[in-house]
């Protein structure tokens, strides 16, 4: 049996679900705060991302959250957050009713899952787009379409644009469209979940290599795989010709 805590109670999964969606308790979630600090934004983004891409690994342990926050791919900026920093971020998100602690039978260490997106009434595609913006910063719709393939492989560019527009028109907007800079074909979009963009800039300056370098490494790795395939095909052709 799993137990949930973090909103002033501890209960099993069924009791938690009944409480969570009861009208008497719904007010708790109607005023979920945005304006997270950098670490809280990164931690929440990781939990949301993993719930989409690796649901079988949910809920997440503290160690999994640390690894997810500091992974070098799909993160901008790349960070080296300590276990204590991530733990404090998790505690803050539980206090703000954005995450819950999950206590499994026979396990002393708590795990964490998100409940925010259910009460924000977001569909999977909305959550996917939002989590990318939370974890990678400003993006164009084209970039979002490409980077959403793992979680939402059928998400087309037109659908990304529609989702962004809807998220920006909510009573409390989740995203904001930025002015297109000279020479850019597409306008960029940003998440409004994090309060202070300066924190992200400071983290970018403190951490290297940058995400652009990491993207280049990923491209090189992909090219190496393609090269190996070409060599294998060439070898088969030579064998068939007796060369």
Coordinates of N, CA and C in Angstrom, one line a residue:
X1 N 0.8 -1.2 0.0 CA 0.0 0.0 0.0 C 0.9 1.2 0.0
X2 N 0.5 2.2 -0.8 CA 1.2 3.5 -0.8 C 0.5 4.5 0.1
X3 N 1.3 5.3 0.8 CA 0.7 6.4 1.6 C 1.2 7.7 1.0
X4 N 0.3 8.7 1.1 CA 0.6 10.0 0.6 C 0.6 11.0 1.8
X5 N 1.6 12.0 1.7 CA 1.6 13.0 2.7 C 2.0 14.3 2.1
X6 N 1.9 15.4 2.8 CA 2.4 16.7 2.3 C 1.4 17.8 2.4
X7 N 0.1 17.5 2.7 CA -0.9 18.5 2.8 C -1.5 18.4 4.2
X8 N -0.7 18.1 5.2 CA -1.1 18.1 6.5 C -1.8 16.8 6.9
X9 N -1.5 15.7 6.2 CA -2.1 14.4 6.5 C -1.3 13.3 5.9
X10 N -1.6 12.1 6.3 CA -1.0 10.9 5.7 C -2.1 9.9 5.5
X11 N -2.2 9.3 4.3 CA -3.3 8.4 4.1 C -2.9 7.5 2.9
X12 N -3.8 6.4 2.7 CA -3.5 5.5 1.6 C -3.9 6.1 0.3
X13 N -3.6 5.4 -0.8 CA -3.9 6.0 -2.1 C -5.4 6.3 -2.4
X14 N -6.3 5.4 -2.0 CA -7.7 5.6 -2.3 C -8.2 6.8 -1.5
X15 N -7.8 6.9 -0.2 CA -8.3 8.0 0.6 C -7.7 9.3 0.0
X16 N -6.5 9.3 -0.4 CA -5.9 10.5 -1.0 C -6.7 11.0 -2.2
X17 N -7.0 10.0 -3.1 CA -7.8 10.4 -4.3 C -9.1 11.0 -3.9
X18 N -9.8 10.4 -2.9 CA -11.1 10.9 -2.5 C -11.0 12.3 -2.0
X19 N -10.0 12.5 -1.1 CA -9.8 13.9 -0.5 C -9.4 14.9 -1.6
X20 N -8.5 14.5 -2.5 CA -8.0 15.4 -3.5 C -9.0 16.0 -4.4
X21 N -10.0 15.2 -4.7 CA -11.0 15.7 -5.7 C -12.3 16.0 -5.0
X22 N -12.4 16.0 -3.7 CA -13.6 16.4 -3.0 C -13.8 17.9 -3.1
X23 N -15.0 18.4 -3.2 CA -15.3 19.8 -3.3 C -14.9 20.6 -2.1
X24 N -14.9 19.9 -0.9 CA -14.6 20.5 0.3 C -13.1 20.9 0.4
X25 N -12.2 20.1 -0.3 CA -10.8 20.4 -0.2 C -10.3 21.0 -1.5
X26 N -11.1 21.2 -2.5 CA -10.6 21.7 -3.8 C -10.0 23.1 -3.7
X27 N -10.4 23.9 -2.7 CA -9.9 25.2 -2.6 C -8.4 25.2 -2.4
X28 N -7.9 24.1 -1.8 CA -6.4 24.0 -1.6 C -5.6 24.2 -2.8
X29 N -6.2 23.6 -3.9 CA -5.4 23.6 -5.2 C -5.8 24.7 -6.1
X30 N -6.8 25.5 -5.9 CA -7.2 26.5 -6.8 C -6.2 27.6 -6.9
X31 N -5.4 27.8 -5.8 CA -4.5 29.0 -5.8 C -3.1 28.5 -5.7
X32 N -2.8 27.4 -6.5 CA -1.4 26.9 -6.6 C -0.5 28.0 -7.1
X33 N 0.5 28.3 -6.3 CA 1.4 29.5 -6.7 C 2.3 29.1 -7.9
X34 N 2.4 30.1 -8.9 CA 3.4 30.0 -9.9 C 4.6 30.7 -9.2
X35 N 5.4 31.3 -10.0 CA 6.5 32.1 -9.5 C 7.5 31.3 -8.6
X36 N 7.9 30.2 -9.1 CA 8.9 29.4 -8.4 C 10.3 29.9 -8.5
X37 N 11.2 29.6 -7.6 CA 12.5 30.0 -7.8 C 13.2 29.0 -8.8
X38 N 14.4 29.2 -9.1 CA 15.1 28.4 -10.2 C 15.1 26.9 -9.8
X39 N 15.5 26.6 -8.6 CA 15.6 25.2 -8.2 C 14.2 24.5 -8.1
X40 N 13.2 25.2 -7.6 CA 11.9 24.6 -7.5 C 11.4 24.4 -8.9
X41 N 11.6 25.3 -9.8 CA 11.2 25.1 -11.2 C 11.9 23.9 -11.9
X42 N 13.2 23.8 -11.6 CA 13.9 22.7 -12.2 C 13.4 21.3 -11.7
X43 N 13.2 21.3 -10.4 CA 12.7 20.0 -9.7 C 11.3 19.6 -10.2
X44 N 10.4 20.6 -10.2 CA 9.1 20.3 -10.7 C 9.1 19.9 -12.2
X45 N 9.9 20.6 -13.0 CA 10.0 20.2 -14.4 C 10.5 18.8 -14.6
X46 N 11.4 18.4 -13.8 CA 12.0 17.0 -13.9 C 10.9 16.0 -13.5
X47 N 10.2 16.2 -12.4 CA 9.1 15.3 -12.0 C 8.0 15.2 -13.1
X48 N 7.7 16.3 -13.6 CA 6.7 16.3 -14.7 C 7.2 15.6 -15.9
X49 N 8.4 15.9 -16.3 CA 9.0 15.2 -17.5 C 9.1 13.7 -17.3
X50 N 9.6 13.3 -16.2 CA 9.7 11.8 -16.0 C 8.3 11.1 -15.9
X51 N 7.3 11.8 -15.4 CA 6.0 11.2 -15.4 C 5.4 11.0 -16.8
X52 N 6.0 11.8 -17.8 CA 5.5 11.6 -19.2 C 6.4 10.6 -19.9
X53 N 7.7 10.6 -19.7 CA 8.6 9.8 -20.5 C 8.9 8.5 -19.9
X54 N 8.9 8.4 -18.6 CA 9.2 7.1 -17.9 C 8.2 6.9 -16.8
X55 N 6.9 6.7 -17.1 CA 5.9 6.6 -16.0 C 6.1 5.4 -15.1
X56 N 6.8 4.3 -15.7 CA 7.0 3.1 -14.9 C 8.0 3.4 -13.7
X57 N 8.7 4.5 -13.8 CA 9.7 4.8 -12.7 C 9.1 5.7 -11.7
X58 N 7.9 6.1 -11.9 CA 7.2 7.0 -10.9 C 6.7 6.2 -9.7
X59 N 6.7 6.8 -8.5 CA 7.2 8.2 -8.2 C 8.7 8.1 -8.1
X60 N 9.3 9.3 -8.0 CA 10.8 9.4 -8.0 C 11.4 9.5 -6.6
X61 N 12.5 8.9 -6.5 CA 13.3 9.1 -5.3 C 14.1 10.4 -5.3
X62 N 14.6 10.8 -4.1 CA 15.4 12.0 -4.1 C 16.6 11.8 -5.0
X63 N 17.3 10.7 -5.0 CA 18.4 10.5 -5.9 C 18.0 10.6 -7.4
X64 N 16.9 10.1 -7.8 CA 16.4 10.2 -9.2 C 16.2 11.6 -9.5
X65 N 15.7 12.4 -8.6 CA 15.4 13.8 -8.8 C 16.7 14.6 -9.0
X66 N 17.7 14.3 -8.2 CA 19.0 14.9 -8.3 C 19.6 14.6 -9.7
X67 N 19.6 13.3 -10.1 CA 20.1 12.9 -11.4 C 19.4 13.6 -12.5
X68 N 18.1 13.7 -12.4 CA 17.2 14.4 -13.4 C 17.5 15.9 -13.5
X69 N 17.8 16.5 -12.4 CA 18.1 17.9 -12.4 C 19.4 18.2 -13.1
X70 N 20.4 17.3 -12.8 CA 21.7 17.6 -13.3 C 22.1 16.9 -14.6
X71 N 21.2 16.2 -15.2 CA 21.6 15.5 -16.5 C 22.0 16.6 -17.5
X72 N 22.9 16.2 -18.4 CA 23.5 17.1 -19.3 C 22.7 17.3 -20.6
X73 N 21.8 16.4 -20.9 CA 20.9 16.5 -22.0 C 19.6 17.1 -21.7
X74 N 19.0 17.8 -22.6 CA 17.7 18.4 -22.4 C 17.6 19.4 -21.2
X75 N 18.7 20.0 -20.8 CA 18.6 21.0 -19.7 C 19.4 22.2 -20.1
X76 N 18.8 23.4 -19.8 CA 19.5 24.6 -20.1 C 19.0 25.6 -19.0
X77 N 20.0 26.0 -18.1 CA 21.4 25.6 -18.1 C 21.6 24.2 -17.5
X78 N 22.8 23.6 -17.8 CA 23.2 22.4 -17.1 C 23.7 22.8 -15.7
X79 N 23.2 22.0 -14.7 CA 23.5 22.4 -13.4 C 24.3 21.3 -12.6
X80 N 24.7 21.6 -11.4 CA 25.3 20.6 -10.5 C 24.7 20.9 -9.1
X81 N 23.4 20.7 -9.1 CA 22.7 21.0 -7.8 C 23.0 19.8 -6.8
X82 N 23.2 20.2 -5.6 CA 23.5 19.3 -4.5 C 22.2 18.5 -4.1
X83 N 22.4 17.4 -3.4 CA 21.3 16.7 -2.9 C 20.5 17.5 -1.9
X84 N 21.2 18.3 -1.1 CA 20.5 19.2 -0.2 C 19.6 20.2 -0.9
X85 N 20.2 20.8 -1.9 CA 19.4 21.8 -2.7 C 18.2 21.2 -3.3
X86 N 18.3 20.0 -3.9 CA 17.1 19.4 -4.5 C 16.1 19.0 -3.4
X87 N 16.6 18.5 -2.3 CA 15.7 18.1 -1.2 C 14.9 19.3 -0.7
X88 N 15.6 20.4 -0.5 CA 14.9 21.6 -0.1 C 13.9 22.0 -1.1
X89 N 14.2 21.9 -2.4 CA 13.3 22.2 -3.5 C 12.0 21.3 -3.4
X90 N 12.3 20.0 -3.2 CA 11.1 19.1 -3.1 C 10.2 19.4 -1.9
X91 N 10.9 19.8 -0.7 CA 10.1 20.2 0.4 C 9.2 21.4 0.1
X92 N 9.8 22.4 -0.6 CA 9.1 23.6 -0.9 C 7.9 23.3 -1.8
X93 N 8.1 22.4 -2.8 CA 7.0 22.1 -3.7 C 5.9 21.3 -3.0
X94 N 6.3 20.4 -2.0 CA 5.3 19.7 -1.3 C 4.4 20.7 -0.4
X95 N 5.1 21.7 0.2 CA 4.5 22.7 1.0 C 3.5 23.6 0.1
X96 N 3.9 23.8 -1.2 CA 3.1 24.6 -2.1 C 2.1 23.7 -2.8
X97 N 1.9 22.5 -2.4 CA 0.9 21.6 -3.0 C 1.1 21.3 -4.4
X98 N 2.4 21.3 -4.9 CA 2.7 21.0 -6.3 C 3.2 19.5 -6.4
X99 N 3.7 19.0 -5.3 CA 4.1 17.6 -5.3 C 3.5 16.9 -4.0
X100 N 3.5 15.6 -4.0 CA 3.2 14.8 -2.8 C 4.3 13.8 -2.5
X101 N 4.5 13.5 -1.3 CA 5.4 12.5 -0.9 C 4.6 11.2 -0.9
X102 N 5.3 10.1 -1.4 CA 4.6 8.8 -1.5 C 5.5 7.8 -0.7
X103 N 4.9 7.2 0.3 CA 5.6 6.3 1.2 C 5.1 4.9 0.8
X104 N 6.0 4.1 0.2 CA 5.6 2.7 -0.2 C 5.9 1.8 0.9
X105 N 5.1 0.6 0.9 CA 5.3 -0.4 1.9 C 6.7 -0.9 1.9
X106 N 7.4 -1.0 3.1 CA 8.7 -1.5 3.2 C 9.8 -0.5 2.8
X107 N 9.5 0.7 2.5 CA 10.5 1.7 2.1 C 10.4 2.8 3.0
X108 N 11.6 3.1 3.6 CA 11.7 4.3 4.5 C 11.8 5.6 3.8
X109 N 12.5 5.6 2.7 CA 12.8 6.8 1.9 C 11.5 7.2 1.2
X110 N 11.1 8.5 1.3 CA 9.9 8.9 0.6 C 10.2 9.1 -0.9
X111 N 9.2 9.0 -1.7 CA 9.3 9.3 -3.1 C 8.3 10.4 -3.5
X112 N 8.4 10.9 -4.7 CA 7.7 12.2 -5.0 C 7.0 12.0 -6.3
X113 N 5.8 12.6 -6.4 CA 5.0 12.6 -7.6 C 4.3 14.0 -7.7
X114 N 3.9 14.4 -8.9 CA 3.3 15.7 -9.1 C 1.8 15.5 -9.1
X115 N 1.1 16.5 -8.5 CA -0.3 16.6 -8.6 C -0.8 18.0 -9.2
X116 N 0.2 18.8 -9.5 CA -0.1 20.1 -10.0 C -0.9 20.1 -11.3
X117 N -0.4 19.3 -12.3 CA -1.0 19.3 -13.6 C -2.4 18.9 -13.6
X118 N -2.8 18.0 -12.7 CA -4.2 17.6 -12.7 C -5.1 18.8 -12.4
X119 N -4.7 19.6 -11.4 CA -5.5 20.7 -11.0 C -5.3 21.9 -11.8
X120 N -4.3 21.9 -12.6 CA -4.2 23.0 -13.6 C -5.0 22.6 -14.8
X121 N -5.6 21.4 -14.8 CA -6.4 20.9 -15.9 C -5.8 21.0 -17.2
X122 N -4.5 20.5 -17.3 CA -3.8 20.5 -18.5 C -3.8 19.1 -19.1
X123 N -3.9 19.0 -20.5 CA -3.8 17.8 -21.2 C -2.3 17.4 -21.3
X124 N -2.1 16.1 -21.7 CA -0.8 15.6 -21.8 C 0.1 16.5 -22.7
X125 N -0.4 16.9 -23.9 CA 0.3 17.8 -24.8 C 0.7 19.1 -24.2
X126 N -0.2 19.7 -23.4 CA 0.1 20.9 -22.7 C 1.2 20.8 -21.7
X127 N 1.1 19.7 -21.0 CA 2.1 19.4 -19.9 C 3.5 19.2 -20.6
X128 N 3.5 18.5 -21.7 CA 4.7 18.2 -22.4 C 5.4 19.5 -22.9
X129 N 4.7 20.4 -23.5 CA 5.2 21.6 -24.0 C 5.7 22.5 -22.8
X130 N 4.9 22.5 -21.8 CA 5.3 23.3 -20.6 C 6.5 22.8 -19.9
X131 N 6.7 21.5 -19.8 CA 7.9 21.0 -19.1 C 9.1 21.2 -19.9
X132 N 9.1 21.2 -21.2 CA 10.2 21.5 -22.0 C 10.7 23.0 -21.8
X133 N 9.7 23.9 -21.7 CA 10.0 25.3 -21.5 C 10.6 25.5 -20.1
X134 N 10.1 24.7 -19.1 CA 10.6 24.8 -17.8 C 12.1 24.3 -17.7
X135 N 12.4 23.3 -18.4 CA 13.7 22.7 -18.3 C 14.7 23.2 -19.3
X136 N 14.3 23.8 -20.4 CA 15.2 24.2 -21.4 C 15.2 25.7 -21.7
X137 N 14.3 26.4 -21.0 CA 14.2 27.9 -21.3 C 13.4 28.2 -22.5
X138 N 13.7 29.4 -23.0 CA 12.9 29.9 -24.2 C 13.1 29.0 -25.4
X139 N 12.0 28.7 -26.1 CA 12.1 27.9 -27.3 C 11.1 28.4 -28.4
X140 N 11.5 28.0 -29.6 CA 10.6 28.3 -30.7 C 9.6 27.2 -30.8
X141 N 8.4 27.4 -31.5 CA 7.5 26.3 -31.7 C 8.1 25.1 -32.4
X142 N 9.0 25.4 -33.4 CA 9.7 24.3 -34.1 C 10.5 23.5 -33.2
X143 N 11.3 24.1 -32.3 CA 12.1 23.4 -31.3 C 11.2 22.6 -30.4
X144 N 10.1 23.1 -29.9 CA 9.2 22.4 -29.0 C 8.7 21.2 -29.7
X145 N 8.3 21.3 -31.0 CA 7.8 20.2 -31.8 C 8.8 19.1 -31.9
X146 N 10.0 19.4 -32.1 CA 11.1 18.4 -32.2 C 11.4 17.7 -30.9
X147 N 11.5 18.5 -29.8 CA 11.9 18.0 -28.5 C 10.7 17.4 -27.8
X148 N 9.5 17.4 -28.3 CA 8.4 16.7 -27.6 C 8.2 15.3 -28.1
X149 N 9.0 14.8 -29.1 CA 8.7 13.6 -29.8 C 8.7 12.4 -28.8
X150 N 9.6 12.4 -27.8 CA 9.6 11.3 -26.9 C 8.4 11.1 -26.1
X151 N 7.8 12.2 -25.6 CA 6.6 12.2 -24.7 C 5.4 12.2 -25.6
X152 N 5.4 12.9 -26.7 CA 4.2 13.1 -27.5 C 4.7 13.0 -29.0
X153 N 4.9 11.8 -29.5 CA 5.4 11.6 -30.8 C 4.6 12.1 -32.0
X154 N 3.3 12.3 -31.7 CA 2.4 12.8 -32.8 C 2.1 14.3 -32.7
X155 N 2.8 15.0 -31.9 CA 2.6 16.4 -31.7 C 3.2 17.2 -32.8
X156 N 2.3 17.7 -33.7 CA 2.8 18.5 -34.9 C 3.0 20.0 -34.5
X157 N 3.7 20.7 -35.4 CA 4.0 22.1 -35.2 C 2.7 22.9 -35.1
X158 N 1.7 22.6 -35.9 CA 0.4 23.4 -35.8 C -0.2 23.2 -34.4
X159 N -0.1 22.0 -33.9 CA -0.7 21.7 -32.6 C 0.1 22.4 -31.5
X160 N 1.4 22.4 -31.6 CA 2.2 23.1 -30.7 C 1.8 24.6 -30.6
X161 N 1.6 25.2 -31.7 CA 1.2 26.6 -31.8 C -0.1 26.8 -31.1
X162 N -1.1 25.9 -31.4 CA -2.4 26.0 -30.8 C -2.3 25.9 -29.3
X163 N -1.5 24.9 -28.8 CA -1.4 24.7 -27.3 C -0.7 25.9 -26.7
X164 N 0.3 26.5 -27.3 CA 0.9 27.7 -26.8 C 0.0 28.8 -26.6
X165 N -0.8 29.0 -27.7 CA -1.8 30.1 -27.7 C -2.8 29.9 -26.6
X166 N -3.3 28.7 -26.4 CA -4.3 28.5 -25.3 C -3.6 28.7 -23.9
X167 N -2.4 28.2 -23.8 CA -1.7 28.3 -22.5 C -1.5 29.8 -22.1
X168 N -1.3 30.6 -23.2 CA -1.0 32.0 -22.9 C -2.3 32.8 -22.7
X169 N -3.5 32.3 -23.0 CA -4.7 33.0 -22.8 C -5.5 32.6 -21.6
X170 N -4.9 31.8 -20.7 CA -5.6 31.4 -19.5 C -5.7 32.6 -18.6
X171 N -6.6 32.5 -17.6 CA -6.8 33.6 -16.6 C -5.4 33.8 -15.9
X172 N -4.7 32.8 -15.6 CA -3.3 32.9 -15.1 C -2.5 32.2 -16.2
X173 N -1.9 33.0 -17.1 CA -1.1 32.4 -18.2 C 0.1 31.5 -17.8
X174 N 0.3 30.5 -18.5 CA 1.4 29.6 -18.2 C 2.6 30.0 -19.0
X175 N 2.4 30.5 -20.2 CA 3.5 30.9 -21.1 C 3.3 32.3 -21.7
X176 N 4.4 32.8 -22.3 CA 4.3 34.1 -22.9 C 5.1 34.1 -24.2
X177 N 4.5 34.8 -25.2 CA 5.2 34.9 -26.5 C 6.1 36.1 -26.4
X178 N 7.4 35.9 -26.9 CA 8.3 37.0 -26.9 C 8.4 37.6 -28.3
X179 N 8.9 38.8 -28.3 CA 9.0 39.5 -29.6 C 10.1 38.8 -30.4
X180 N 9.8 38.7 -31.7 CA 10.7 38.0 -32.6 C 11.9 39.0 -32.9
X181 N 13.1 38.5 -32.7 CA 14.3 39.3 -32.9 C 14.6 39.4 -34.3
X182 N 15.4 40.4 -34.7 CA 15.8 40.6 -36.1 C 16.6 39.3 -36.6
X183 N 16.2 38.8 -37.8 CA 16.9 37.7 -38.3 C 16.3 36.3 -37.9
X184 N 15.3 36.3 -37.0 CA 14.7 35.1 -36.5 C 13.4 34.8 -37.3
X185 N 13.2 33.6 -37.7 CA 12.0 33.2 -38.5 C 10.9 33.0 -37.6
X186 N 11.1 32.5 -36.3 CA 10.0 32.2 -35.4 C 10.2 33.0 -34.1
X187 N 9.1 33.4 -33.5 CA 9.1 34.0 -32.2 C 9.4 32.9 -31.2
X188 N 10.0 33.3 -30.1 CA 10.3 32.3 -29.0 C 9.2 32.5 -27.9
X189 N 9.1 31.4 -27.2 CA 8.1 31.4 -26.1 C 8.8 31.0 -24.8
X190 N 8.3 31.5 -23.7 CA 8.9 31.2 -22.3 C 7.8 30.8 -21.4
X191 N 8.3 30.0 -20.4 CA 7.4 29.6 -19.3 C 7.3 30.7 -18.3
X192 N 6.1 30.8 -17.7 CA 5.9 31.8 -16.6 C 5.8 31.2 -15.2
X193 N 6.2 29.9 -15.1 CA 6.2 29.2 -13.9 C 7.3 29.8 -12.9
X194 N 8.5 30.1 -13.5 CA 9.6 30.6 -12.7 C 9.5 32.1 -12.6
X195 N 9.7 32.6 -11.4 CA 9.5 34.1 -11.2 C 10.6 34.9 -11.7
X196 N 11.9 34.5 -11.5 CA 13.0 35.4 -11.7 C 13.9 34.8 -12.8
X197 N 13.9 35.4 -14.0 CA 14.7 34.9 -15.1 C 16.2 35.1 -14.8
X198 N 16.5 36.1 -14.0 CA 17.9 36.4 -13.7 C 18.6 35.2 -13.0
X199 N 17.8 34.4 -12.3 CA 18.4 33.2 -11.6 C 18.9 32.3 -12.7
X200 N 18.1 32.1 -13.7 CA 18.5 31.2 -14.8 C 19.8 31.7 -15.5
X201 N 19.8 33.0 -15.7 CA 21.0 33.6 -16.4 C 22.2 33.4 -15.5
X202 N 22.1 33.5 -14.2 CA 23.2 33.3 -13.3 C 23.7 31.9 -13.3
X203 N 22.7 31.0 -13.3 CA 23.1 29.5 -13.4 C 23.8 29.2 -14.7
X204 N 23.4 29.9 -15.8 CA 24.0 29.6 -17.1 C 25.5 30.0 -17.0
X205 N 25.7 31.2 -16.4 CA 27.1 31.7 -16.3 C 28.0 30.8 -15.4
X206 N 27.4 30.2 -14.4 CA 28.1 29.4 -13.4 C 28.4 28.0 -13.9
X207 N 27.6 27.5 -14.9 CA 27.8 26.1 -15.3 C 28.2 26.0 -16.7
X208 N 29.1 25.0 -17.0 CA 29.5 24.7 -18.3 C 29.8 23.2 -18.4
X209 N 29.8 22.5 -19.5 CA 29.6 23.1 -20.8 C 28.1 23.6 -21.0
X210 N 27.9 24.5 -21.9 CA 26.6 25.0 -22.2 C 25.8 24.0 -22.9
X211 N 24.4 24.2 -22.9 CA 23.5 23.2 -23.6 C 23.8 23.2 -25.1
X212 N 24.3 24.3 -25.7 CA 24.6 24.3 -27.1 C 25.7 23.3 -27.4
X213 N 26.7 23.2 -26.5 CA 27.8 22.3 -26.7 C 27.3 20.9 -26.5
X214 N 26.4 20.7 -25.6 CA 25.8 19.4 -25.4 C 25.0 18.9 -26.6
X215 N 24.2 19.9 -27.1 CA 23.5 19.5 -28.4 C 24.4 19.1 -29.5
X216 N 25.6 19.8 -29.6 CA 26.5 19.4 -30.6 C 27.1 18.0 -30.4
X217 N 27.3 17.7 -29.1 CA 27.8 16.4 -28.8 C 26.8 15.3 -29.2
X218 N 25.5 15.6 -28.9 CA 24.4 14.7 -29.3 C 24.4 14.5 -30.8
X219 N 24.6 15.5 -31.6 CA 24.6 15.4 -33.0 C 25.8 14.6 -33.5
X220 N 26.9 14.8 -32.9 CA 28.1 14.0 -33.2 C 27.9 12.6 -33.0
X221 N 27.3 12.3 -31.8 CA 27.0 10.9 -31.5 C 26.1 10.2 -32.5
X222 N 25.1 11.0 -32.9 CA 24.1 10.5 -33.9 C 24.8 10.2 -35.2
X223 N 25.7 11.1 -35.6 CA 26.5 10.9 -36.8 C 27.4 9.7 -36.8
X224 N 27.9 9.4 -35.6 CA 28.8 8.2 -35.4 C 28.0 7.0 -35.7
X225 N 26.7 7.0 -35.1 CA 25.9 5.8 -35.3 C 25.5 5.6 -36.8
X226 N 25.2 6.8 -37.5 CA 24.9 6.7 -38.9 C 26.1 6.2 -39.7
X227 N 27.3 6.6 -39.3 CA 28.5 6.2 -40.0 C 28.8 4.7 -39.8
X228 N 28.5 4.1 -38.6 CA 28.6 2.7 -38.4 C 27.6 1.9 -39.3
X229 N 26.4 2.5 -39.4 CA 25.4 1.8 -40.3 C 25.9 1.8 -41.7
X230 N 26.4 2.9 -42.2 CA 26.9 3.0 -43.6 C 28.1 2.0 -43.8
X231 N 29.0 1.9 -42.8 CA 30.1 0.9 -42.9 C 29.6 -0.5 -43.0
X232 N 28.6 -0.8 -42.2 CA 28.0 -2.1 -42.2 C 27.4 -2.5 -43.5
X233 N 26.6 -1.5 -44.1 CA 26.0 -1.7 -45.4 C 27.0 -1.9 -46.5
X234 N 28.1 -1.1 -46.4 CA 29.2 -1.2 -47.4 C 29.9 -2.6 -47.3
X235 N 30.0 -3.1 -46.1 CA 30.6 -4.4 -45.9 C 29.8 -5.5 -46.5
X236 N 28.5 -5.4 -46.3 CA 27.5 -6.4 -46.9 C 27.6 -6.3 -48.4
X237 N 27.7 -5.1 -49.0 CA 27.7 -5.0 -50.4 C 29.0 -5.6 -51.0
X238 N 30.1 -5.4 -50.3 CA 31.4 -6.0 -50.7 C 31.3 -7.5 -50.7
X239 N 30.7 -8.0 -49.6 CA 30.6 -9.5 -49.5 C 29.8 -10.0 -50.6
X240 N 28.7 -9.3 -50.9 CA 27.8 -9.8 -52.0 C 28.4 -9.8 -53.4
X241 N 29.4 -8.9 -53.6 CA 30.1 -8.8 -54.8 C 31.4 -9.6 -54.8
X242 N 31.7 -10.2 -53.7 CA 32.9 -11.0 -53.6 C 34.2 -10.1 -53.6
X243 N 34.1 -8.9 -53.1 CA 35.3 -8.0 -53.1 C 36.1 -8.2 -51.8

